[in-house]
């Protein structure tokens, strides 16, 4: 194992960098950020060439993408889903709502912003952010993911 | 004995099938991406996905034992089916029956895993997989039986070389129609319909367990494409690899060009068109056996 271990670890790092699977959670967003995230998968931006895939189940995912200011009804679901992502995992908040609750700040039905509910690793600002910004944010999130994997 | 181990571990088993499976998964995604005007993932994507999933720490849960056992069983039995393909090492009498049995283990395990995960999506996916499995298996097995009866043998090697083309043609059509069913691809991606039931039976799988399921899926690609290749060119070695790889763009194009059937449409398609091809093969086989062809 002694000689093999650094090689294996580097292989794992490389695999993590090349195959990041996303889970998208809408915590009460207006669908604006959701559309921009999905646009990244279309032929124009095509993040699949980086090995990025949008997964249906949080258990498959590496990166949790949250949109929306977290309403009262989505709070517990957000906690549950965050707990179901296997480690190492990264949480990315897309848009202004999950960062500051935006125009919904102070509303009695809003429990956000997101970092009050679950730890957030990266914010992508914008209302909504352009797909270029989302792609860049996810690329940074992948670096965080690799760093977390090393720490683990 | 040595030859069987060689078949299991080297060719067409582990050493050939695992990289080939990843290559097939990668090129299938590439073909679909190119047809959609995208660049698509690199061909090595399956390998990277596997390593990454293997290195993840799954969330602890109650049903760990069963959910770990089932993917191991699926991988092992699919490898066993691969070792029985008549390339390289020779088979033994009755290996067609063992082959079909081993080949059917992986879908069965996935149905069980769907129910064992106790997830609503898993259960719906498992039910659909079971229904589709039955509809797909009728023409699949009928085509294989027609081939065996035309060749007068239950040995895969004899079946591959022995059946005349009047039988082999329609039987191959029936088998090809069943391939996307068994690989859960469009238009038969009913059991893992990601827009409605997430990942179907595999919804609750994570980390190394999901990695093993992906590996089983890759191996299923190699076996089923290999079966087609064995029937098209009943030789050994190079032609086998080439023809089995040629199946990938075929199925990829079909998947990119079609939308998803509803479960009843999928079952009806199989029961009408695939069964028709299999029945044709059957009649041809009967005619061959009674010497009128």
PDB file of N, CA and C in Angstrom, chain B residues 13-26 43 47 215 218-219 222 245:
ATOM      1  N   UNK B  13     -13.746 -11.706 -19.687  1.00  0.00           N
ATOM      2  CA  UNK B  13     -14.117 -11.324 -18.320  1.00  0.00           C
ATOM      3  C   UNK B  13     -13.526 -10.012 -17.858  1.00  0.00           C
ATOM      4  N   UNK B  14     -13.163  -9.996 -16.569  1.00  0.00           N
ATOM      5  CA  UNK B  14     -12.793  -8.782 -15.839  1.00  0.00           C
ATOM      6  C   UNK B  14     -11.866  -7.826 -16.596  1.00  0.00           C
ATOM      7  N   UNK B  15     -10.724  -8.338 -17.026  1.00  0.00           N
ATOM      8  CA  UNK B  15      -9.671  -7.456 -17.535  1.00  0.00           C
ATOM      9  C   UNK B  15     -10.074  -6.758 -18.835  1.00  0.00           C
ATOM     10  N   UNK B  16     -10.879  -7.457 -19.664  1.00  0.00           N
ATOM     11  CA  UNK B  16     -11.351  -6.850 -20.906  1.00  0.00           C
ATOM     12  C   UNK B  16     -12.640  -6.087 -20.667  1.00  0.00           C
ATOM     13  N   UNK B  17     -13.555  -6.700 -19.885  1.00  0.00           N
ATOM     14  CA  UNK B  17     -14.927  -6.191 -19.830  1.00  0.00           C
ATOM     15  C   UNK B  17     -15.046  -4.881 -19.057  1.00  0.00           C
ATOM     16  N   UNK B  18     -14.263  -4.724 -17.988  1.00  0.00           N
ATOM     17  CA  UNK B  18     -14.433  -3.518 -17.177  1.00  0.00           C
ATOM     18  C   UNK B  18     -14.027  -2.258 -17.947  1.00  0.00           C
ATOM     19  N   UNK B  19     -12.800  -2.206 -18.518  1.00  0.00           N
ATOM     20  CA  UNK B  19     -12.478  -1.018 -19.339  1.00  0.00           C
ATOM     21  C   UNK B  19     -13.411  -0.870 -20.531  1.00  0.00           C
ATOM     22  N   UNK B  20     -13.781  -1.995 -21.159  1.00  0.00           N
ATOM     23  CA  UNK B  20     -14.675  -1.943 -22.316  1.00  0.00           C
ATOM     24  C   UNK B  20     -16.031  -1.382 -21.910  1.00  0.00           C
ATOM     25  N   UNK B  21     -16.523  -1.790 -20.743  1.00  0.00           N
ATOM     26  CA  UNK B  21     -17.812  -1.299 -20.250  1.00  0.00           C
ATOM     27  C   UNK B  21     -17.787   0.202 -20.046  1.00  0.00           C
ATOM     28  N   UNK B  22     -16.713   0.696 -19.421  1.00  0.00           N
ATOM     29  CA  UNK B  22     -16.581   2.139 -19.210  1.00  0.00           C
ATOM     30  C   UNK B  22     -16.502   2.869 -20.545  1.00  0.00           C
ATOM     31  N   UNK B  23     -15.751   2.274 -21.465  1.00  0.00           N
ATOM     32  CA  UNK B  23     -15.621   2.890 -22.799  1.00  0.00           C
ATOM     33  C   UNK B  23     -16.981   2.947 -23.485  1.00  0.00           C
ATOM     34  N   UNK B  24     -17.766   1.880 -23.327  1.00  0.00           N
ATOM     35  CA  UNK B  24     -19.090   1.842 -23.955  1.00  0.00           C
ATOM     36  C   UNK B  24     -20.011   2.882 -23.328  1.00  0.00           C
ATOM     37  N   UNK B  25     -19.998   2.980 -21.994  1.00  0.00           N
ATOM     38  CA  UNK B  25     -20.822   4.002 -21.327  1.00  0.00           C
ATOM     39  C   UNK B  25     -20.417   5.391 -21.810  1.00  0.00           C
ATOM     40  N   UNK B  26     -19.085   5.629 -21.852  1.00  0.00           N
ATOM     41  CA  UNK B  26     -18.584   6.933 -22.274  1.00  0.00           C
ATOM     42  C   UNK B  26     -18.960   7.247 -23.704  1.00  0.00           C
ATOM     43  N   UNK B  43     -14.393  10.102 -23.203  1.00  0.00           N
ATOM     44  CA  UNK B  43     -14.698   8.667 -23.275  1.00  0.00           C
ATOM     45  C   UNK B  43     -14.392   7.954 -21.968  1.00  0.00           C
ATOM     46  N   UNK B  47     -15.044   5.645 -16.062  1.00  0.00           N
ATOM     47  CA  UNK B  47     -13.965   5.328 -15.114  1.00  0.00           C
ATOM     48  C   UNK B  47     -13.902   6.364 -13.999  1.00  0.00           C
ATOM     49  N   UNK B 215     -20.995  -0.211 -12.298  1.00  0.00           N
ATOM     50  CA  UNK B 215     -20.121  -1.233 -12.876  1.00  0.00           C
ATOM     51  C   UNK B 215     -20.953  -2.373 -13.470  1.00  0.00           C
ATOM     52  N   UNK B 218     -22.315  -1.241 -16.700  1.00  0.00           N
ATOM     53  CA  UNK B 218     -21.281  -1.270 -17.740  1.00  0.00           C
ATOM     54  C   UNK B 218     -21.056  -2.695 -18.227  1.00  0.00           C
ATOM     55  N   UNK B 219     -21.014  -3.651 -17.280  1.00  0.00           N
ATOM     56  CA  UNK B 219     -20.789  -5.043 -17.662  1.00  0.00           C
ATOM     57  C   UNK B 219     -21.961  -5.591 -18.471  1.00  0.00           C
ATOM     58  N   UNK B 222     -21.474  -4.799 -21.973  1.00  0.00           N
ATOM     59  CA  UNK B 222     -20.496  -5.659 -22.647  1.00  0.00           C
ATOM     60  C   UNK B 222     -21.103  -7.017 -22.963  1.00  0.00           C
ATOM     61  N   UNK B 245     -18.615  -3.380 -30.210  1.00  0.00           N
ATOM     62  CA  UNK B 245     -18.503  -1.938 -30.017  1.00  0.00           C
ATOM     63  C   UNK B 245     -19.407  -1.176 -30.986  1.00  0.00           C
TER      64      UNK B 245
END
